[in-house]
Tab-separated table of C-alpha atoms in Angstrom:
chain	number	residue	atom	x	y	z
A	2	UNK	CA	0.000	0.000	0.000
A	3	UNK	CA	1.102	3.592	-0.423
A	4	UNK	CA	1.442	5.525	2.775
A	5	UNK	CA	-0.288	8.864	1.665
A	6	UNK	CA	-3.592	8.511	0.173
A	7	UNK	CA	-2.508	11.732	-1.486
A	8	UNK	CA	0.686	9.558	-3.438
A	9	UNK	CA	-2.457	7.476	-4.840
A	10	UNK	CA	-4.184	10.410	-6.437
A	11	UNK	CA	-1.124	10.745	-8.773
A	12	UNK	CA	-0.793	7.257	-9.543
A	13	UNK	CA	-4.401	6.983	-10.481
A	14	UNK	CA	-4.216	10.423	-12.364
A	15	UNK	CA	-1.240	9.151	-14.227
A	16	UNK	CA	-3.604	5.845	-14.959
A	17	UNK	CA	-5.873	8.784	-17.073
A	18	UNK	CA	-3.776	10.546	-19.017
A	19	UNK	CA	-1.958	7.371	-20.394
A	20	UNK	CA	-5.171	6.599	-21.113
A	21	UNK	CA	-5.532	9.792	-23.649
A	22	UNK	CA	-7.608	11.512	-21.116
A	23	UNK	CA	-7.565	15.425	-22.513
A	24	UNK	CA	-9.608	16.506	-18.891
A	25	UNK	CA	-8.946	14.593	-15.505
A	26	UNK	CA	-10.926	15.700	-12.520
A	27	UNK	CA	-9.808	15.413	-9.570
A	28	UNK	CA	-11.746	16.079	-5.865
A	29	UNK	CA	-11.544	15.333	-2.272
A	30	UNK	CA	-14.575	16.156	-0.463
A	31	UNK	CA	-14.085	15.838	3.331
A	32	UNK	CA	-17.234	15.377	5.589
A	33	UNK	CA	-15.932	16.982	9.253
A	34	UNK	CA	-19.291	15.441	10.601
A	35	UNK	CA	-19.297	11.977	9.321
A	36	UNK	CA	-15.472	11.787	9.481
A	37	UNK	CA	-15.608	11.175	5.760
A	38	UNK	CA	-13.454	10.951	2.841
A	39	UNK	CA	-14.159	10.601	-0.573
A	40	UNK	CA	-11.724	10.912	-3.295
A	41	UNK	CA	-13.240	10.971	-7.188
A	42	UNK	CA	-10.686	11.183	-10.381
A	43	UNK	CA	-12.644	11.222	-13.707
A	44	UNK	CA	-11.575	11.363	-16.934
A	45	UNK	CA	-12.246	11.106	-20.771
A	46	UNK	CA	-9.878	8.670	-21.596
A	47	UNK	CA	-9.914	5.800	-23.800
A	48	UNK	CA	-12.030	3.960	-20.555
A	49	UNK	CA	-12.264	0.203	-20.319
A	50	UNK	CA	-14.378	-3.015	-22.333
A	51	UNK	CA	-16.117	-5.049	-20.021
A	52	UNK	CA	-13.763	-7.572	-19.953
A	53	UNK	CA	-10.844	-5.062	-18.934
A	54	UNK	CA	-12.973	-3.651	-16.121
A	55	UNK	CA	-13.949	-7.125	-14.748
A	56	UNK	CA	-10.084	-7.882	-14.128
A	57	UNK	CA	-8.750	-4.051	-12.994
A	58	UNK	CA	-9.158	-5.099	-9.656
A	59	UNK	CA	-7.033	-8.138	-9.887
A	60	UNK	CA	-3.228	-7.140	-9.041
A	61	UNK	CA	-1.927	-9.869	-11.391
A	62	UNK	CA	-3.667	-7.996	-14.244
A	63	UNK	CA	-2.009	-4.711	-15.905
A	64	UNK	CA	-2.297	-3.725	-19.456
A	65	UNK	CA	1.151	-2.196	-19.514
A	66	UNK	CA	4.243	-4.407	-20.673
A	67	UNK	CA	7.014	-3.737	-18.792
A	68	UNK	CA	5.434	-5.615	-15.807
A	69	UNK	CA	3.419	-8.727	-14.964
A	70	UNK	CA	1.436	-6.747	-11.749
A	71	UNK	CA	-0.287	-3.765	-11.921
A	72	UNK	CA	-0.958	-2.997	-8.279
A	73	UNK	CA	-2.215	0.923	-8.276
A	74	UNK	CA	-5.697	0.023	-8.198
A	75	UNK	CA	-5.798	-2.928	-5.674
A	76	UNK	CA	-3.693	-0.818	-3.383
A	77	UNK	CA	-6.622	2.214	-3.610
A	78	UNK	CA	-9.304	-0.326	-3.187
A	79	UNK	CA	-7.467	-2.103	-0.260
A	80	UNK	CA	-6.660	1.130	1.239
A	81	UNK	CA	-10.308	2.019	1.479
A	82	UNK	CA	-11.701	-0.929	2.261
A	83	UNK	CA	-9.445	-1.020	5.323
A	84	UNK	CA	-11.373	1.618	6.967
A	85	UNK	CA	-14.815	0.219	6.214
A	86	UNK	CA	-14.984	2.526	3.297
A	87	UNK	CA	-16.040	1.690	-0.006
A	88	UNK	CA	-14.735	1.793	-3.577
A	89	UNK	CA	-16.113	1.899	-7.330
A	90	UNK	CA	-14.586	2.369	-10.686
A	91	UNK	CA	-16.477	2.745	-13.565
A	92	UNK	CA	-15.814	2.848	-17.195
A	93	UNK	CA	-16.988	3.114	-20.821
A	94	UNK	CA	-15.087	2.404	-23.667
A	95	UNK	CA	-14.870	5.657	-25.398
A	96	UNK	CA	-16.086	7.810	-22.806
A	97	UNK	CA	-13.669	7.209	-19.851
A	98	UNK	CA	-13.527	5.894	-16.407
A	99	UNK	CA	-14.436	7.386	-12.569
A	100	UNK	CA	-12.904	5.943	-9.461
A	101	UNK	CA	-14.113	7.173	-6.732
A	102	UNK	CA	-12.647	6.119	-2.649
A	103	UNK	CA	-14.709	6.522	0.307
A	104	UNK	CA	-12.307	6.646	3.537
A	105	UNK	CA	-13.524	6.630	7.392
A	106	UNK	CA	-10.560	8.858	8.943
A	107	UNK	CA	-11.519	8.080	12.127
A	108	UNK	CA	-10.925	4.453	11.259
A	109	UNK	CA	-7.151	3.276	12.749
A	110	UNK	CA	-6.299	2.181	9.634
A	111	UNK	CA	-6.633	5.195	7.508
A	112	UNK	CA	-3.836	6.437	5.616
A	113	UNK	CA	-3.217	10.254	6.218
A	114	UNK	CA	-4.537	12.559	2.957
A	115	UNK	CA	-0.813	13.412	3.152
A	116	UNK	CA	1.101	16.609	0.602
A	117	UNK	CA	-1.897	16.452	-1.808
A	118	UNK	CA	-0.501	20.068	-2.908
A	119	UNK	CA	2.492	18.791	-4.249
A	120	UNK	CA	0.901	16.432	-5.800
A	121	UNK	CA	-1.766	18.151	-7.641
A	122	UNK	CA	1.233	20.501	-8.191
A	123	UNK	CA	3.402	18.119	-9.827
A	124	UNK	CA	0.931	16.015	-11.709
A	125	UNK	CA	-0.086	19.967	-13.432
A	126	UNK	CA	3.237	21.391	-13.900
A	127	UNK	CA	5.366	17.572	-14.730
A	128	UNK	CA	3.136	15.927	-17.330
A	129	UNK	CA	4.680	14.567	-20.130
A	130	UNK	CA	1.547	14.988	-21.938
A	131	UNK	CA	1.384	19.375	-22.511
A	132	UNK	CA	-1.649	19.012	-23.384
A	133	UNK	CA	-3.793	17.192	-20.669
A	134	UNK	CA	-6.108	19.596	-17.949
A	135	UNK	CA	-6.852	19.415	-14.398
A	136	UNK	CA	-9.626	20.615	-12.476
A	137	UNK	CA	-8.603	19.759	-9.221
A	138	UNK	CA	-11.413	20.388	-6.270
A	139	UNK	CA	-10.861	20.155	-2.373
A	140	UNK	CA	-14.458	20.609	-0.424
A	141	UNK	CA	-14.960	20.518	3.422
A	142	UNK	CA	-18.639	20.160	4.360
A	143	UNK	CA	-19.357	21.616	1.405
A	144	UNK	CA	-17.232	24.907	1.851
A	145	UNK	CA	-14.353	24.392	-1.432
A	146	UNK	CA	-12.004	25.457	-3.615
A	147	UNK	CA	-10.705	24.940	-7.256
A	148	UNK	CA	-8.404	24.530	-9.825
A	149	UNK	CA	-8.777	24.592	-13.068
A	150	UNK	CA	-6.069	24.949	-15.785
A	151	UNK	CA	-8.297	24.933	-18.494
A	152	UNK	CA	-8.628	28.941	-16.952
A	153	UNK	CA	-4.952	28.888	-15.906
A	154	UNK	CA	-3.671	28.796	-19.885
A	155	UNK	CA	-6.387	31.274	-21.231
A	156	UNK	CA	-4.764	33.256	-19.148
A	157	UNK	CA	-1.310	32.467	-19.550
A	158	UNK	CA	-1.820	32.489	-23.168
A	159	UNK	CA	0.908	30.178	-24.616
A	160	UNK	CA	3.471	30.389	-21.404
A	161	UNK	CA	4.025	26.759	-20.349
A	162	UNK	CA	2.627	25.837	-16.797
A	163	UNK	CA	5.975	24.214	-16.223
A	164	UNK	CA	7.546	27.582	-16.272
A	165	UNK	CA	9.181	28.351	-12.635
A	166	UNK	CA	7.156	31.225	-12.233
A	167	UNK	CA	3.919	29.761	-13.113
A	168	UNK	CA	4.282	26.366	-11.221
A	169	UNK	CA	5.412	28.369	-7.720
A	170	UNK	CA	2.348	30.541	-8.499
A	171	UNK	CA	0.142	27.103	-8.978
A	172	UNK	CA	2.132	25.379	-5.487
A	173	UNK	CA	1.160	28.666	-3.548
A	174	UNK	CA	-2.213	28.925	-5.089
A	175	UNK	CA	-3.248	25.346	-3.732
A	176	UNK	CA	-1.868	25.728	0.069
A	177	UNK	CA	-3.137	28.894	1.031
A	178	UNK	CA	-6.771	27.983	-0.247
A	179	UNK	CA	-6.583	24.719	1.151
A	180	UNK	CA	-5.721	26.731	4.327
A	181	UNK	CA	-8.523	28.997	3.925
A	182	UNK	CA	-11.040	26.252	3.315
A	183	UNK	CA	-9.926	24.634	6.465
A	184	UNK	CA	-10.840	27.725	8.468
A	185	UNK	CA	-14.380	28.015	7.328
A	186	UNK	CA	-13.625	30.338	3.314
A	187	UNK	CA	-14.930	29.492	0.662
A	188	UNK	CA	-14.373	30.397	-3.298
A	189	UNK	CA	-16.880	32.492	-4.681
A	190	UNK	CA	-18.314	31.175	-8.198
B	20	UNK	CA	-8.768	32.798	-1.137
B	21	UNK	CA	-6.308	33.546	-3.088
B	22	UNK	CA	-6.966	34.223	-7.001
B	23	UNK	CA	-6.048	33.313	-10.634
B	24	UNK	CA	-5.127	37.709	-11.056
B	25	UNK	CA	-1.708	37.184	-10.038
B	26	UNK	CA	-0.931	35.087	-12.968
B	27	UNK	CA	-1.759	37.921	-15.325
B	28	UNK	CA	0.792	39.985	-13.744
B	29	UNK	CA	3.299	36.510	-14.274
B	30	UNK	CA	2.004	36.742	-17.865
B	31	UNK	CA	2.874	40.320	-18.801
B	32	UNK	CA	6.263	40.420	-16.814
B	33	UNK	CA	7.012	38.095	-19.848
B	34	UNK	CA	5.772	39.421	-22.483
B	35	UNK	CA	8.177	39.134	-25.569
B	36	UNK	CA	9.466	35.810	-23.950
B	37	UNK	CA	7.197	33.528	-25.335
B	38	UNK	CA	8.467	30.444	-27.525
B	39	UNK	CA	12.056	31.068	-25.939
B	40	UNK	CA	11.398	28.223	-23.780
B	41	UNK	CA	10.132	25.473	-26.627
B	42	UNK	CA	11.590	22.425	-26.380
B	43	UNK	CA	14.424	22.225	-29.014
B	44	UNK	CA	17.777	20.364	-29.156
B	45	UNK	CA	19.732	22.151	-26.737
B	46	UNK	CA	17.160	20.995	-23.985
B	47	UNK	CA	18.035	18.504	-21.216
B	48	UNK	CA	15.240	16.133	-19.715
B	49	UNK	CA	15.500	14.825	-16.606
B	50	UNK	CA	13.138	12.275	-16.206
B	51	UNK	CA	11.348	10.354	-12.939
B	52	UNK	CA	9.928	7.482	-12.856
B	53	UNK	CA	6.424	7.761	-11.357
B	54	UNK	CA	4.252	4.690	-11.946
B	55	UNK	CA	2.584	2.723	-8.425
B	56	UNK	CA	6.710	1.231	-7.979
B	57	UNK	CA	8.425	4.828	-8.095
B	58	UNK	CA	5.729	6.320	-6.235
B	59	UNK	CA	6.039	3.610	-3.418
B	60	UNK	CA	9.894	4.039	-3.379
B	61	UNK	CA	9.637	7.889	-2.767
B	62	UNK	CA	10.024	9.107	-6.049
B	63	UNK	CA	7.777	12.048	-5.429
B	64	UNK	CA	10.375	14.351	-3.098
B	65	UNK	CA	13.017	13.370	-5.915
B	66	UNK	CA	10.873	14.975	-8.550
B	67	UNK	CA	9.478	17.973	-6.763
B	68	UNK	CA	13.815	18.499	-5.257
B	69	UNK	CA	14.904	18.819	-8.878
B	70	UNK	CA	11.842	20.907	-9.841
B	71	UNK	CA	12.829	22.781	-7.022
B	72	UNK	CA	16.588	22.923	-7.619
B	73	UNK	CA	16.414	23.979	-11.385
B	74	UNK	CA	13.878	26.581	-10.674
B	75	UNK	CA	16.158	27.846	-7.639
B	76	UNK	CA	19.639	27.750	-10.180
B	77	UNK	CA	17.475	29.490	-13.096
B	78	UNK	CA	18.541	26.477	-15.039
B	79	UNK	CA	17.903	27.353	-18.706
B	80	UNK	CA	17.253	24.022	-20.935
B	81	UNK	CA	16.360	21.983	-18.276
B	82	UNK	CA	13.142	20.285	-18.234
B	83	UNK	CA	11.865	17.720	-15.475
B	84	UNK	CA	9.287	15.532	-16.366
B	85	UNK	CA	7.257	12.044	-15.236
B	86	UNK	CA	7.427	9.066	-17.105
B	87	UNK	CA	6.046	5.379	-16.267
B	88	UNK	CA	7.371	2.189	-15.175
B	89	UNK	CA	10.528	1.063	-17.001
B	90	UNK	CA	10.606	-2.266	-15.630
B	91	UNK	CA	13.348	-2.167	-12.634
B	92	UNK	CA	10.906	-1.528	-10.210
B	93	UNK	CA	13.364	-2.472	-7.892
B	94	UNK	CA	15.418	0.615	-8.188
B	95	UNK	CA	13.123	2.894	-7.626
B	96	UNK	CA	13.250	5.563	-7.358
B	97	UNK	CA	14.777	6.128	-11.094
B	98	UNK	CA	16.045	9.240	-12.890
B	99	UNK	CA	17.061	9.389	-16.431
B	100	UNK	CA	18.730	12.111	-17.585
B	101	UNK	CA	18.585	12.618	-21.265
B	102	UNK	CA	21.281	15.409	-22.583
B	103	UNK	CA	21.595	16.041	-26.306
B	104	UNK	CA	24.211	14.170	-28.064
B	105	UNK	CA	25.016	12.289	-25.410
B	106	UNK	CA	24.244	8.328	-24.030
B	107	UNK	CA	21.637	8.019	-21.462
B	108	UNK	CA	22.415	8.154	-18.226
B	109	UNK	CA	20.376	6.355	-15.042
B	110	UNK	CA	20.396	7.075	-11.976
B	111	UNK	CA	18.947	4.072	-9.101
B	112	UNK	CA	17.557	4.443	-5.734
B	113	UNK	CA	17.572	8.076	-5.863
B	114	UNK	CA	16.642	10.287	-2.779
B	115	UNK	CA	16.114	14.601	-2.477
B	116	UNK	CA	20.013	14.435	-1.243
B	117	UNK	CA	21.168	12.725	-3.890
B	118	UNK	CA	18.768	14.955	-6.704
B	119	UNK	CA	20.827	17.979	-5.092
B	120	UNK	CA	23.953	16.268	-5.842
B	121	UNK	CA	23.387	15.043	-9.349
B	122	UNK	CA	21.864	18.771	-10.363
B	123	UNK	CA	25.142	20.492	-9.336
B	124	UNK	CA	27.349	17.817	-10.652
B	125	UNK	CA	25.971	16.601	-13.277
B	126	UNK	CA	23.679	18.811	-14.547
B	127	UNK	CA	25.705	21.929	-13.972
B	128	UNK	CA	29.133	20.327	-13.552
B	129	UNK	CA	29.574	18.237	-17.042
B	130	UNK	CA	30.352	15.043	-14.817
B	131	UNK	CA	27.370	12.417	-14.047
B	132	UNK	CA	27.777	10.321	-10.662
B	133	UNK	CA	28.871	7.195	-11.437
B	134	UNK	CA	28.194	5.507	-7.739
B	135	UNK	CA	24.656	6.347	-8.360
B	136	UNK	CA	24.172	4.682	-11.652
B	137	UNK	CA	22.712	1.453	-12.136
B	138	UNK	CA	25.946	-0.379	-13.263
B	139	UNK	CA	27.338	0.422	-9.695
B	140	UNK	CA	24.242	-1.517	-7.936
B	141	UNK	CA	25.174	-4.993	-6.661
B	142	UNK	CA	22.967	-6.975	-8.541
């Protein structure tokens, strides 16, 4: 298992954009009351035939070659499941695939949310595919914030979001909202 | 909450700049392995030190990027560097300590770090 539930949202992200994905969406929605949390990543990727989806949960399946196991979803599923959460994955061939994590943080067994900044951060700013998007969303009973870098390049208008500049702008962007969500803000539509 | 206006200033302090940066020949990739096997072995505080690192050195031609599995999941974390003209060179069990060292040696300093190469693991 990986010890940040925050190291699984890039594996799973990086699942999507080899899978073509041109949008993934990404969200952790915390529930203060229930002790909750769910994590959803979306995308429009190539998604999965019935027969692929019946097996992704199997860690002696992968569809990559330079490996027999592919072990990024089991580990997500186990991870929840741990905790007496849940977890789903669906997926059309064509369309794309959602996999979404329930968590009970009060549960022993729960693995920390961990630096999810840095990794929204590098997943955005580190892709070797230019031209993938993020919308990244954090909620807390419904209070949230976002990120979208469909909006971040109309603006930037042709400068990379690698560039230094940009991806310290992006890293600061995502803790001090995160921050302010935490204390009870939230961003304005 | 803090807002998507201070990238316009970012954008217009570079105004005249743009396309300087495309990728061309001259550019060096460093690359980090981050499928479920690099991410498990730490690879993500290698990838965000160099980020760091070449963004802290202004490194010009330097690009750091993710990449899959390459099939020696066992020495994760892996870095490749890739440098125009020249052979590949990979870099095994890396840490943040040893990302610092291979940036100002090798990267800025001509001369990769053989002890951290994958022909100096035991095997």
């Amino acid at each position: 298992m990986l010890t940040e539930i925050s190291l699984n949202v890039i594996d799973i992200a990086r699942n999507s954009t080899r899978a073509g994905a041109s949008l993934v969406q990404i969200s952790i929605d915390l529930d203060t009351r229930k002790k909750t949390l769910r994590l959803t990543i979306a995308d429009d990727g190539s998604g999965m035939s019935p027969q692929q989806l019946a097996k992704v949960e199997d860690p002696f399946f992968t569809s990559r070659t330079t490996r027999k196991v592919g072990l990024g979803i089991p580990f997500l599923k186990q991870e929840a499941e741990c905790t007496g959460g849940t977890f789903s994955i669906k997926s059309e061939e064509g369309k794309g695939t959602v996999v979404e994590a329930l968590f009970h943080r009060d549960h022993i067994d729960c693995m920390p949310l961990g630096d999810i900044n840095s990794s929204i951060c590098m997943l955005v700013t580190t892709s070797e595919n230019k031209d993938v998007d993020f919308v990244y969303t954090y909620e807390v009973d419904g209070r949230s914030f976002k990120l979208d870098t469909r909006e971040v390049r109309e603006i930037l208008d042709g400068v990379p979001l690698s560039d230094p500049k940009v991806s310290e702008f992006i890293r600061s962007y995502l803790i001090e909202n995160q921050e302010a969500v935490d204390r009870g803000e939230s961003m304005e539509e | 909450m803090k807002s998507l206006a201070e990238l316009k200033a970012i954008r217009e302090s570079m105004q005249g700049q743009i396309g300087l940066r495309s990728e061309d020949d001259d550019t060096t990739k460093i690359v980090v392995g981050m499928a479920t096997c690099g991410i498990a072995a730490g690879a993500r505080p290698v990838l965000n030190e160099l980020v760091k690192d070449v963004n802290e050195k202004g490194l010009k031609n330097v690009v750091v990027e993710q990449t899959g599995c390459i099939g020696m999941c066992e020495y994760e974390p892996i870095v490749e560097v890739f440098e125009p003209g020249k052979d590949k060179v990979t870099y095994v069990r890396m840490t943040a300590d040893k990302a610092d060292e291979v940036i100002e040696k090798h990267i800025i300093g001509g001369k990769p770090i053989a002890d951290f190469t994958l022909s100096k693991v035991d095997i």
